[in-house]
Coordinates of C-alpha atoms in Angstrom, one line a residue:
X1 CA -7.6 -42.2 -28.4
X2 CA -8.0 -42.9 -24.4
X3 CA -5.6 -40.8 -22.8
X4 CA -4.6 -40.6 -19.4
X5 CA -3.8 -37.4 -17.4
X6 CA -0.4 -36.6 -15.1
X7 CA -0.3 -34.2 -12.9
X8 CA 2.5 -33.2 -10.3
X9 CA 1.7 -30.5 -7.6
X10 CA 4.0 -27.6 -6.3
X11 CA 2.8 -26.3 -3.2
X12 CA 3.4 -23.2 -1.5
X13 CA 3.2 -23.2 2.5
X14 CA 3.9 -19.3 4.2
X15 CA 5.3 -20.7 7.2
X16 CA 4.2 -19.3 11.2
X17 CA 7.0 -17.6 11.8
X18 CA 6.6 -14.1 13.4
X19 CA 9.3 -12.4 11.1
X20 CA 11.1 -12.7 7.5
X21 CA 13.5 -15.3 6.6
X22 CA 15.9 -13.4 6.1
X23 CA 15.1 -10.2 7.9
X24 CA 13.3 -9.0 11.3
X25 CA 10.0 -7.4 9.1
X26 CA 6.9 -8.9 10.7
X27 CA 4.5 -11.4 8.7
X28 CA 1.1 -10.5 10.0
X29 CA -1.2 -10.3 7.0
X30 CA -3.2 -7.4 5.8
X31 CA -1.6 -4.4 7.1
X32 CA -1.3 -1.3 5.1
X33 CA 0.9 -1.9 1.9
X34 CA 4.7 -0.9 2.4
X35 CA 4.7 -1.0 6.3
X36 CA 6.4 -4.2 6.8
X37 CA 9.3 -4.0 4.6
X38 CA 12.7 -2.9 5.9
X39 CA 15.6 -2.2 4.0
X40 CA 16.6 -6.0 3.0
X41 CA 13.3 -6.7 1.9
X42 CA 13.5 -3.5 -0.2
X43 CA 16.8 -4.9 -1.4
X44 CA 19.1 -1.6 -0.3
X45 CA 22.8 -1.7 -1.5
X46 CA 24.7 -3.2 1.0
X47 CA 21.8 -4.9 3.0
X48 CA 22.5 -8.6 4.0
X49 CA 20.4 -11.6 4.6
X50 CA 20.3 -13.6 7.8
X51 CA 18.5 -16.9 8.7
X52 CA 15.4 -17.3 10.5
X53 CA 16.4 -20.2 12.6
X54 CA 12.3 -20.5 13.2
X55 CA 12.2 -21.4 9.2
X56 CA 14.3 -23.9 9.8
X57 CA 12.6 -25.7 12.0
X58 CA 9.5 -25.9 10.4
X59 CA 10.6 -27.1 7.9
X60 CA 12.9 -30.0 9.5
X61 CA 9.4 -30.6 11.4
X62 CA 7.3 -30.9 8.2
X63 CA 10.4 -33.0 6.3
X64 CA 10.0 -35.4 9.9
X65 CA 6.3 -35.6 9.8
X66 CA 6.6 -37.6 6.2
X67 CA 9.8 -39.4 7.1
X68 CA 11.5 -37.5 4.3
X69 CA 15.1 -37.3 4.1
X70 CA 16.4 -33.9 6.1
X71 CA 19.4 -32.5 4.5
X72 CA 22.3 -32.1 7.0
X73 CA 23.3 -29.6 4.8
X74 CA 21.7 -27.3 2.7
X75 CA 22.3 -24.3 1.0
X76 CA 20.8 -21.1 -0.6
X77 CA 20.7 -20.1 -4.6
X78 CA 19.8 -17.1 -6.5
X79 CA 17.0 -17.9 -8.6
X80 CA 17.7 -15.4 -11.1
X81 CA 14.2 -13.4 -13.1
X82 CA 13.0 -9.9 -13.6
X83 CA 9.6 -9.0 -12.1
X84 CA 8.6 -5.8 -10.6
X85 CA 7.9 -6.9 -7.0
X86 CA 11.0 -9.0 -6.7
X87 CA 13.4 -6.1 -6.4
X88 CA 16.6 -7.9 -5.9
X89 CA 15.8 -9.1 -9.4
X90 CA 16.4 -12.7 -8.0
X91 CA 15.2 -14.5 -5.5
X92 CA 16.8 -16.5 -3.1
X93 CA 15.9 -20.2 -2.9
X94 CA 17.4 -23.6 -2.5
X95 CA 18.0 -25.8 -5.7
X96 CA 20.8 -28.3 -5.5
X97 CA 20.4 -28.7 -1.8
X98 CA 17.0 -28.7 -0.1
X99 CA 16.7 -29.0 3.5
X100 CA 13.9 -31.9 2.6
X101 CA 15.0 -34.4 0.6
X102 CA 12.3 -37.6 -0.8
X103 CA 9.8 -38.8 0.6
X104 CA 6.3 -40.4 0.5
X105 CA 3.0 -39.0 1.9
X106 CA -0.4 -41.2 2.2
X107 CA -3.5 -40.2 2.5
X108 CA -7.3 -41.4 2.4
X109 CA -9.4 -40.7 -0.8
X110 CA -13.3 -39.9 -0.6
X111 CA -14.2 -43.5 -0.8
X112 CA -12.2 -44.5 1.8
X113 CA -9.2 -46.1 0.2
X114 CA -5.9 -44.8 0.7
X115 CA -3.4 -42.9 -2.0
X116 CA 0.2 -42.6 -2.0
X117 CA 2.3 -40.3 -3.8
X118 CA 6.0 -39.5 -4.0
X119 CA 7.5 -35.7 -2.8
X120 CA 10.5 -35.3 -4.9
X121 CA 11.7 -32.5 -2.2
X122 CA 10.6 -29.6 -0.3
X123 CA 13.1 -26.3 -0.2
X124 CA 13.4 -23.4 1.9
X125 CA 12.9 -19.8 -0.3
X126 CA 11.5 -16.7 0.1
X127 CA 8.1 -14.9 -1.2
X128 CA 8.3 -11.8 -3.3
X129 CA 6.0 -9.2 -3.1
X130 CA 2.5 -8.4 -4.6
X131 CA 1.4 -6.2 -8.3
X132 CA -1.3 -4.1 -7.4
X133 CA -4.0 -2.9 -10.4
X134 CA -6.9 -2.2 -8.4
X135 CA -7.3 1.9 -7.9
X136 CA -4.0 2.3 -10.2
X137 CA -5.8 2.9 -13.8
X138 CA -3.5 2.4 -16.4
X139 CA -0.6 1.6 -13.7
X140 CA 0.6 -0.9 -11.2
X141 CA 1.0 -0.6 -7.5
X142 CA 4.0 -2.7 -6.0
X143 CA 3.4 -3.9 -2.3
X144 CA 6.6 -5.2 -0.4
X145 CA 4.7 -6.8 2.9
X146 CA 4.9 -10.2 1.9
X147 CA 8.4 -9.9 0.4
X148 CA 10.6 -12.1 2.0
X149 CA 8.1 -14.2 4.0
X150 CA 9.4 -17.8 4.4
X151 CA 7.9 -20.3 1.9
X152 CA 8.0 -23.9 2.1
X153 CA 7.9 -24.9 -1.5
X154 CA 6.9 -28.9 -1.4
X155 CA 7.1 -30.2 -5.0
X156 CA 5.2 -33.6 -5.6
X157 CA 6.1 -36.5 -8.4
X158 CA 3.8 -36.6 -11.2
X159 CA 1.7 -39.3 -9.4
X160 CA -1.7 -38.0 -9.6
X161 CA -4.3 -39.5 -12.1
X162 CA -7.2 -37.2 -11.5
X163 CA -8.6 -33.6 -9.8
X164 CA -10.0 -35.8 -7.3
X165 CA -7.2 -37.3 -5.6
X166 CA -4.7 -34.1 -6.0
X167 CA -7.4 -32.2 -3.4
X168 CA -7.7 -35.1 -1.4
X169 CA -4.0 -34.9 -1.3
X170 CA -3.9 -31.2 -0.8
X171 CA -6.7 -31.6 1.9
X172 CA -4.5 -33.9 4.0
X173 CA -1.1 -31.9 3.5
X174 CA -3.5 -28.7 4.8
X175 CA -4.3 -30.7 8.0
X176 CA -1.1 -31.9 8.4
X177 CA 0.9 -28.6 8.8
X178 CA -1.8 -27.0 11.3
X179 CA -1.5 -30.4 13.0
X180 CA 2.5 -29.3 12.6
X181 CA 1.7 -25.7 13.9
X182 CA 4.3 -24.6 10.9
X183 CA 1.7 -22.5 8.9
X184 CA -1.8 -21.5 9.3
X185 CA -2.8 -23.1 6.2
X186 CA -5.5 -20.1 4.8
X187 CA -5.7 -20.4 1.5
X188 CA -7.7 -17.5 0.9
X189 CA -4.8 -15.2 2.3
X190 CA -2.1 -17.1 0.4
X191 CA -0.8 -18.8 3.1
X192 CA -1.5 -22.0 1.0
X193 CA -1.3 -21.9 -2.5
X194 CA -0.6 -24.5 -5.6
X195 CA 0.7 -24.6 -9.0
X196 CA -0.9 -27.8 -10.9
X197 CA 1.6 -29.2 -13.9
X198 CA -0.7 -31.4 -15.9
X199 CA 0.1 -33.1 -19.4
X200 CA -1.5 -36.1 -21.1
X201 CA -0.4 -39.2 -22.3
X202 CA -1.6 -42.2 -24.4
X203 CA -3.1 -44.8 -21.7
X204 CA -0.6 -47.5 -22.8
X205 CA 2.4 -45.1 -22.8
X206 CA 5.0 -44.2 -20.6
X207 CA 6.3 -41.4 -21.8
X208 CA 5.1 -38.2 -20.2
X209 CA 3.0 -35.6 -22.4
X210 CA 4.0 -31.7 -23.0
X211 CA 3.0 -29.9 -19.4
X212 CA 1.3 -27.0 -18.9
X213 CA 1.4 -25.6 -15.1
X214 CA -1.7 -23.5 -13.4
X215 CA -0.1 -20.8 -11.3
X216 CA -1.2 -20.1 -7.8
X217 CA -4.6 -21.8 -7.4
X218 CA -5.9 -21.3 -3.9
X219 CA -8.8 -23.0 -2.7
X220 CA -9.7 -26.7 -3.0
X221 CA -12.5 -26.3 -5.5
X222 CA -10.7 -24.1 -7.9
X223 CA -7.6 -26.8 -7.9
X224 CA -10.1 -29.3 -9.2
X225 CA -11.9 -27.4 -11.4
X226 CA -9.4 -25.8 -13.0
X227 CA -7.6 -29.4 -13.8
X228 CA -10.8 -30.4 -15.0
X229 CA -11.0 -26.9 -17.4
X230 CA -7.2 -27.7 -18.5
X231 CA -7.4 -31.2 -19.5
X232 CA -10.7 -30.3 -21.6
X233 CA -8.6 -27.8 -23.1
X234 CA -5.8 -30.0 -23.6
X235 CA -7.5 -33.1 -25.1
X236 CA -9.3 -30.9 -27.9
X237 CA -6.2 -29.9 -29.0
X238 CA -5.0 -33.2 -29.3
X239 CA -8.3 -34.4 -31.1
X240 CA -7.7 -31.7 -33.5
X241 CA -4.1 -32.9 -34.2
X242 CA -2.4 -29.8 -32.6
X243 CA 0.6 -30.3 -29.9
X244 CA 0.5 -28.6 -26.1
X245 CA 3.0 -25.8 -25.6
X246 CA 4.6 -26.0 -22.6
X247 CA 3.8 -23.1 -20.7
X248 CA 2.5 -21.2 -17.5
X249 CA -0.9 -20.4 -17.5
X250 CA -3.5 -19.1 -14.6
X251 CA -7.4 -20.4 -14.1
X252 CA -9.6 -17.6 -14.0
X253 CA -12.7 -18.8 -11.8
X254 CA -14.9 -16.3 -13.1
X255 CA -15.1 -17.5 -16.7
X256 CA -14.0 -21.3 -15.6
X257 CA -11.2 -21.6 -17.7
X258 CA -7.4 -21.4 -18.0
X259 CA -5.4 -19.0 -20.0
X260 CA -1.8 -18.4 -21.2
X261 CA 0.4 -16.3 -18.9
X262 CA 3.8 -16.8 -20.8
X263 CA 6.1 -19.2 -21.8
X264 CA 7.4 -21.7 -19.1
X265 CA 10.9 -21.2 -17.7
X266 CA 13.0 -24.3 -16.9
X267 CA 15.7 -24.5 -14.7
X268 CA 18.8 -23.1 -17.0
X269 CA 16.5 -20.1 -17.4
X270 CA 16.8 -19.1 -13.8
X271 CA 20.9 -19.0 -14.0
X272 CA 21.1 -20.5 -10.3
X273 CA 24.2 -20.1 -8.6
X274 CA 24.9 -20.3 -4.8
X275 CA 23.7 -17.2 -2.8
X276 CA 27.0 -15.8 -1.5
X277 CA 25.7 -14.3 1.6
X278 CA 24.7 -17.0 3.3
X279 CA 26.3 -20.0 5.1
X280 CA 24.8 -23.4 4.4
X281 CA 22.9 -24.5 6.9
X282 CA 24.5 -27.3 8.9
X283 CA 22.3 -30.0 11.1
X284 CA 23.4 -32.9 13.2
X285 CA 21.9 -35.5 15.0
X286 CA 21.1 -34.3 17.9
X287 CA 19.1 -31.4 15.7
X288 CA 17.2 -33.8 14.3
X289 CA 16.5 -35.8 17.3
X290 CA 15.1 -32.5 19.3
X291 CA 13.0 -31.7 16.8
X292 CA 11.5 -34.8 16.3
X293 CA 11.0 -35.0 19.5
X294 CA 8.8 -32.1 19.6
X295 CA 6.3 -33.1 16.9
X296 CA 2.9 -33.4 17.8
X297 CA 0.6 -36.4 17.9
X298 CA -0.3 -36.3 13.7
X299 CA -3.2 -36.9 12.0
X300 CA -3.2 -40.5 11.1
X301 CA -2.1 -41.1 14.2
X302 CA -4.8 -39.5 16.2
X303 CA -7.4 -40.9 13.4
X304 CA -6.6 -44.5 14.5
X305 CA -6.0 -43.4 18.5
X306 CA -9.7 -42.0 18.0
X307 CA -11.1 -45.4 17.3
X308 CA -9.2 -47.4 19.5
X309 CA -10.1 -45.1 22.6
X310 CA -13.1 -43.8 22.1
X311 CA -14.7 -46.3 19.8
X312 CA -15.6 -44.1 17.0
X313 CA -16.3 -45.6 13.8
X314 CA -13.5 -44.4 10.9
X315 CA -15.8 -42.1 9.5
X316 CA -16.5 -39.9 12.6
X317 CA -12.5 -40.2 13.6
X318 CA -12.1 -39.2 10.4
X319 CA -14.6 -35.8 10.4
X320 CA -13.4 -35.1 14.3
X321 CA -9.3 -35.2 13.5
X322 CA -10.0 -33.5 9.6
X323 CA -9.0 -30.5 12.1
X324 CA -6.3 -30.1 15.4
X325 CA -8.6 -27.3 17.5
X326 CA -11.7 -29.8 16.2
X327 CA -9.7 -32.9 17.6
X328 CA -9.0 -30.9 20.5
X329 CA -12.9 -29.8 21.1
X330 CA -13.9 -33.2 20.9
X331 CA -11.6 -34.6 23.4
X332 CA -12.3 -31.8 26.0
X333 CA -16.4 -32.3 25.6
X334 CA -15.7 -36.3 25.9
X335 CA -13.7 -35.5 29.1
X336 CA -16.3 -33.1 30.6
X337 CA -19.5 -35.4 29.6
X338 CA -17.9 -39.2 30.1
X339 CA -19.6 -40.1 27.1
X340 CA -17.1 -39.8 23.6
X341 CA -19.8 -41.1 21.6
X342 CA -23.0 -38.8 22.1
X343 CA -20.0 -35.8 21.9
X344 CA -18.8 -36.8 18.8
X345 CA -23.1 -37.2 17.6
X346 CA -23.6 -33.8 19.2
X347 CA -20.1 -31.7 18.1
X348 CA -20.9 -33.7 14.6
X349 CA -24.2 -32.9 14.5
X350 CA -25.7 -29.3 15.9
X351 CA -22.3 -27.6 16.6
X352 CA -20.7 -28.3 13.6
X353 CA -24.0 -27.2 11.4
X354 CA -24.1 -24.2 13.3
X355 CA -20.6 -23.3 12.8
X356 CA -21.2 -23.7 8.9
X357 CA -24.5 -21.8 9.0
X358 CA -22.5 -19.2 10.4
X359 CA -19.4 -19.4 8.7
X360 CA -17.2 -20.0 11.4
X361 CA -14.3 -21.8 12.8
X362 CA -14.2 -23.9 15.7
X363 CA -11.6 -21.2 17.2
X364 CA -14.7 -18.8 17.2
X365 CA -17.1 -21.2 19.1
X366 CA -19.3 -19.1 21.3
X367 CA -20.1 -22.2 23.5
X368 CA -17.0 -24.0 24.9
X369 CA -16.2 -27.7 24.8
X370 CA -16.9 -27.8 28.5
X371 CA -20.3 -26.0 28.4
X372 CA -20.8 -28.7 25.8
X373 CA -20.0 -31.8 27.9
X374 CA -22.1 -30.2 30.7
X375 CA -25.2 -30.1 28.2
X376 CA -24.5 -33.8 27.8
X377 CA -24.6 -34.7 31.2
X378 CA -28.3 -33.3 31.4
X379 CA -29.3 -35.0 28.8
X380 CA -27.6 -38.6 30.2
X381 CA -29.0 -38.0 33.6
X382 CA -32.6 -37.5 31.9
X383 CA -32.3 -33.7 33.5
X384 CA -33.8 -32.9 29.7
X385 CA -34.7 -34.5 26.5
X386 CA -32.7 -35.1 23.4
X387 CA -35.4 -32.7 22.1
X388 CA -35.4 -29.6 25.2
X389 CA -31.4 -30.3 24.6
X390 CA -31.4 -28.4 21.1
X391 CA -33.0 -25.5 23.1
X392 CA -30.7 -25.6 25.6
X393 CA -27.6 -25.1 22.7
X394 CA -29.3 -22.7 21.0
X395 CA -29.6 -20.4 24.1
X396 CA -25.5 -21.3 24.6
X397 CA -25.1 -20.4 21.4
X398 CA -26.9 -17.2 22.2
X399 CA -25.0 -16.4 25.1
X400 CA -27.1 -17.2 27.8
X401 CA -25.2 -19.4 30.1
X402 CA -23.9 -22.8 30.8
X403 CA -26.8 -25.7 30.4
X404 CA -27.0 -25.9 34.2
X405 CA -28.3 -22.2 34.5
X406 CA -30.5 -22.1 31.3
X407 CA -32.7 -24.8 32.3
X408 CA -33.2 -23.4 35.9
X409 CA -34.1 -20.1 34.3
X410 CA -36.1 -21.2 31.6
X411 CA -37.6 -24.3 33.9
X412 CA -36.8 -26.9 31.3
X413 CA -36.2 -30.1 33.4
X414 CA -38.1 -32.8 32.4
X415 CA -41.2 -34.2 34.0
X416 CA -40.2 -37.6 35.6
X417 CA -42.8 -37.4 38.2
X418 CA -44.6 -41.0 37.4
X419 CA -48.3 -39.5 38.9
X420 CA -48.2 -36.4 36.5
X421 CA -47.2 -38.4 33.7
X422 CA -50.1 -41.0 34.0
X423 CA -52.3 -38.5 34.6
X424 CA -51.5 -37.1 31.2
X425 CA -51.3 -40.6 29.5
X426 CA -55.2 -40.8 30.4
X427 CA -56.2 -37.1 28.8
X428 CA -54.7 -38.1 25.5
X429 CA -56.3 -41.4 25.3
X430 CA -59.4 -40.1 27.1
X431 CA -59.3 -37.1 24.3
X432 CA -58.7 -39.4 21.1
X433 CA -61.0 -42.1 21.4
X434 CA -61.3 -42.6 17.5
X435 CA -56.8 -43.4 17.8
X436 CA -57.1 -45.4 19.9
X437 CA -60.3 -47.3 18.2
X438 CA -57.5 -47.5 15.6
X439 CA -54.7 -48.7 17.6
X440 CA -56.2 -51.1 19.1
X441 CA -57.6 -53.1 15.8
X442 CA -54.2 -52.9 14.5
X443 CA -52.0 -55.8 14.3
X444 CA -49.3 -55.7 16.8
X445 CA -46.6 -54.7 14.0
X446 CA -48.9 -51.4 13.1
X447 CA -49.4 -50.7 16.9
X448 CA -45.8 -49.3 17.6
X449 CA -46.5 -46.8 14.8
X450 CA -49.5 -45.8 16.0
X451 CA -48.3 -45.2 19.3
X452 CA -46.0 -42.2 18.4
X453 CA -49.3 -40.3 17.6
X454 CA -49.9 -40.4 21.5
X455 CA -46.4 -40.0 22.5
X456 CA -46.4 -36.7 20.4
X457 CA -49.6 -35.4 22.2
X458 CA -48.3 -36.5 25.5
X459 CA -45.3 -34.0 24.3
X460 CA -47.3 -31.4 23.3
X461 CA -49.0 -31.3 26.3
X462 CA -45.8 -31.0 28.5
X463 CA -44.3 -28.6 26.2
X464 CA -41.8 -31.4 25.5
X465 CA -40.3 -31.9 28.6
X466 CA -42.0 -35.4 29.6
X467 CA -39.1 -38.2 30.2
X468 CA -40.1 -39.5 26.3
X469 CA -38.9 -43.3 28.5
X470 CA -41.4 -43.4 30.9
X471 CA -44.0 -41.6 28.6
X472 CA -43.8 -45.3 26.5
X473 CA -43.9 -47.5 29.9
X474 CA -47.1 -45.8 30.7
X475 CA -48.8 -45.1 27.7
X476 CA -48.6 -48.7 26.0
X477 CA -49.7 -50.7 29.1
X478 CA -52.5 -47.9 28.9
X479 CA -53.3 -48.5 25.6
X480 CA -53.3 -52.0 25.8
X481 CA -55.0 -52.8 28.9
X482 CA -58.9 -52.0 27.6
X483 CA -57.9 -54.1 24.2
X484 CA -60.4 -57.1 24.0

């Protein structure tokens, strides 16, 4: 039977903000367990919450940035469960009133064509803490840092149809709050995380299928591996005339497969009822308006800006505003150099290789956009070669200066000097008599071929640093003028 797969995404944003929701603790990540947990993260009798108007924002901002609807008013529930690093023993969430309301979020797919997909809503809520097994044999460690850090919870409509379009979804929701500023976005820290509810479904039905949902996946690939390990799993239960329990299960990546955690919870199981200690939170129009005000220049936006100012193609817009600081790179080395296009070929090409060879993020960069753009300038103004160029990077790379001061200390400027160039066009032909023999019975088609044999021993000679353009107005006159 041809089935076809659904799959809805929850997503889990930590938001930027430099304490709690609902208490001054501070947020930074991986400091010693227990040292950033006061007493109403540690849930102390008596202790009451109070609103990070910072949380807020963000999340208004993000709500803005999709042209959701923003809830004027919204308000806090108790999501009521048990777990040992939830100490309250519920935690506090919105559910009948979310601060984002619907909304619709496009985005490109690999190929190039563009996905849409519905967000149902996106609520405010806090994290709870972490269960620690490692160096407790036989016992578990409870960590309260990250209680109470302020999630964004964005909850999608079952609209995806395969792995590959819920990470290319996920990709362009990750660019689009660092765009935002509202979270760093680091998946492998948490800061970013996903729960994937997938079912199946005849194709000619419309009727969704028995869900399962994968709990906190947190990296691209293991999101689409571990939908392609759960439908598998899924569909051979099917062929074998079994049903799908609904239930919450977790993808372990080192066996590359999903197993069952326990039994899903639906919404009665939670027991939500308003959170009594805290106001709902009230916005107006004027709110609104300031904070929209504020947002950034977005992705798409800056995407199509990209081609219409600098002339990129979509592709390299696409690769140069993937990222805000490598957006921002690119338009400080197009300012410095005058020339977008050889910044976008060189920031695309050598400093983005060398950053992945590495491992490291554009915000690490040892050589700055402007040392950049300088490079290109020497190469326009025929200072150096495309090829004496790559030197010159590497030795940025390595510290050694801006491009102005490594080729005066490693004498790299190129030979222009129209005498000492002739004069080493007639060594190399004087010194392969047999090429040029061969060049010169060529046909005219074979003879631009041949010619890069000279060219390359005209190179060698200088060490590459003869101007590669008047290296060919020499040499082929050169070569041609004997040919009878």
């Amino acid at each position: 039977m041809s089935r076809e797969m659904v799959i809805g995404l929850e997503v889990h944003l930590q938001l930027a903000t430099r304490s709690k929701i609902f208490s001054g603790s501070p947020t930074t990540f991986g400091a010693e367990p227990n040292t950033q947990a006061n007493a109403v993260d540690l849930a102390m009798p008596g202790m009451l919450p109070v609103l990070n108007k910072q949380a807020v924002r963000y999340a208004v901002m993000f709500g803005l940035a999709i042209d959701a609807e923003i809830g004027k008013r919204s308000a806090f529930d108790r999501k009521n469960y048990f777990y040992p690093d939830l100490p309250k023993g519920y935690q506090i969430s919105q559910f009948a009133e979310p601060i984002v309301g619907t909304g619709r979020f496009s985005f490109k797919l690999p190929d190039g064509s563009e996905s849409t997909v519905g967000i149902t809503r996106a609520h405010l809520e806090e994290d709870a803490g972490k269960s620690l097994h490692e160096d407790f044999h036989g016992m578990t460690g409870i960590d309260l840092n990250r209680a109470g850090t302020p999630l964004l919870e964005i909850v999608t409509e079952p609209d995806f149809r395969s792995g590959e379009q819920a990470v290319a979804f996920l990709k362009a929701l990750h660019s689009l709050v660092t765009y935002l500023g509202i979270s760093d976005g680091n998946m492998a820290e948490g800061s970013m995380r996903c729960d994937v509810n997938l079912s199946l479904r005849p194709a000619d039905s419309d009727t969704l299928g028995t869900r399962t949902e994968i709990k906190n996946v947190n990296s691209f690939r293991f999101v689409e591996k571990a939908i392609r390990c759960e439908r598998i799993r899924q569909e051979d239960i099917l062929d074998d005339g079994g049903s799908i329990v609904q239930e919450t299960r977790l993808y372990d990546a080192d066996r590359d497969e999903t197993r069952s955690m326990r039994s899903k919870e639906v919404a009665n199981d939670y027991r939500y009822f308003p959170e009594p200690d805290l106001l709902p939170v009230i916005l107006d129009d004027e709110d609104i308006a300031e904070i929209k005000a504020s947002l950034p220049e977005l992705p798409r936006a800056r995407w199509a800006r990209f081609q219409d100012e600098y002339g990129l193609s979509e592709y390299d817009a696409g690769v140069l505003t993937d990222e805000r600081d490598v957006a921002d790179y690119f338009e400080a080395t197009a300012k410095a150099s005058g020339d977008p296009k050889l910044a976008a070929n060189w920031i695309q090409g050598e400093l983005l290789a060398a950053l992945n060879a590495e491992d490291q993020s554009i915000q690490s960069c040892p050589v700055a956009a402007e040392h950049l753009g300088g490079l290109i300038l020497r190469i326009k103004d025929q200072t150096i070669s495309g090829k004496i160029a790559k030197e010159v990077f590497e030795a940025m790379w390595n510290g050694e200066g801006d491009a102005d001061a490594i080729i005066d200390a490693r004498g790299l400027k190129q030979v222009s000097d129209s005498g000492a160039l002739a004069a080493m066009v007639d060594q190399v032909v004087a010194d392969n008599p047999d090429q040029v023999a061969q060049y010169r019975a060529a046909d005219p088609a074979k003879r631009k071929k041949l010619s890069g044999f000279f060219v390359g021993q005209i190179m060698k000679a200088s060490k590459g640093q003869a101007n590669p353009q008047m290296v060919n107005e020499l040499l082929i006159p050169r070569l041609e003028a004997d040919d009878s």
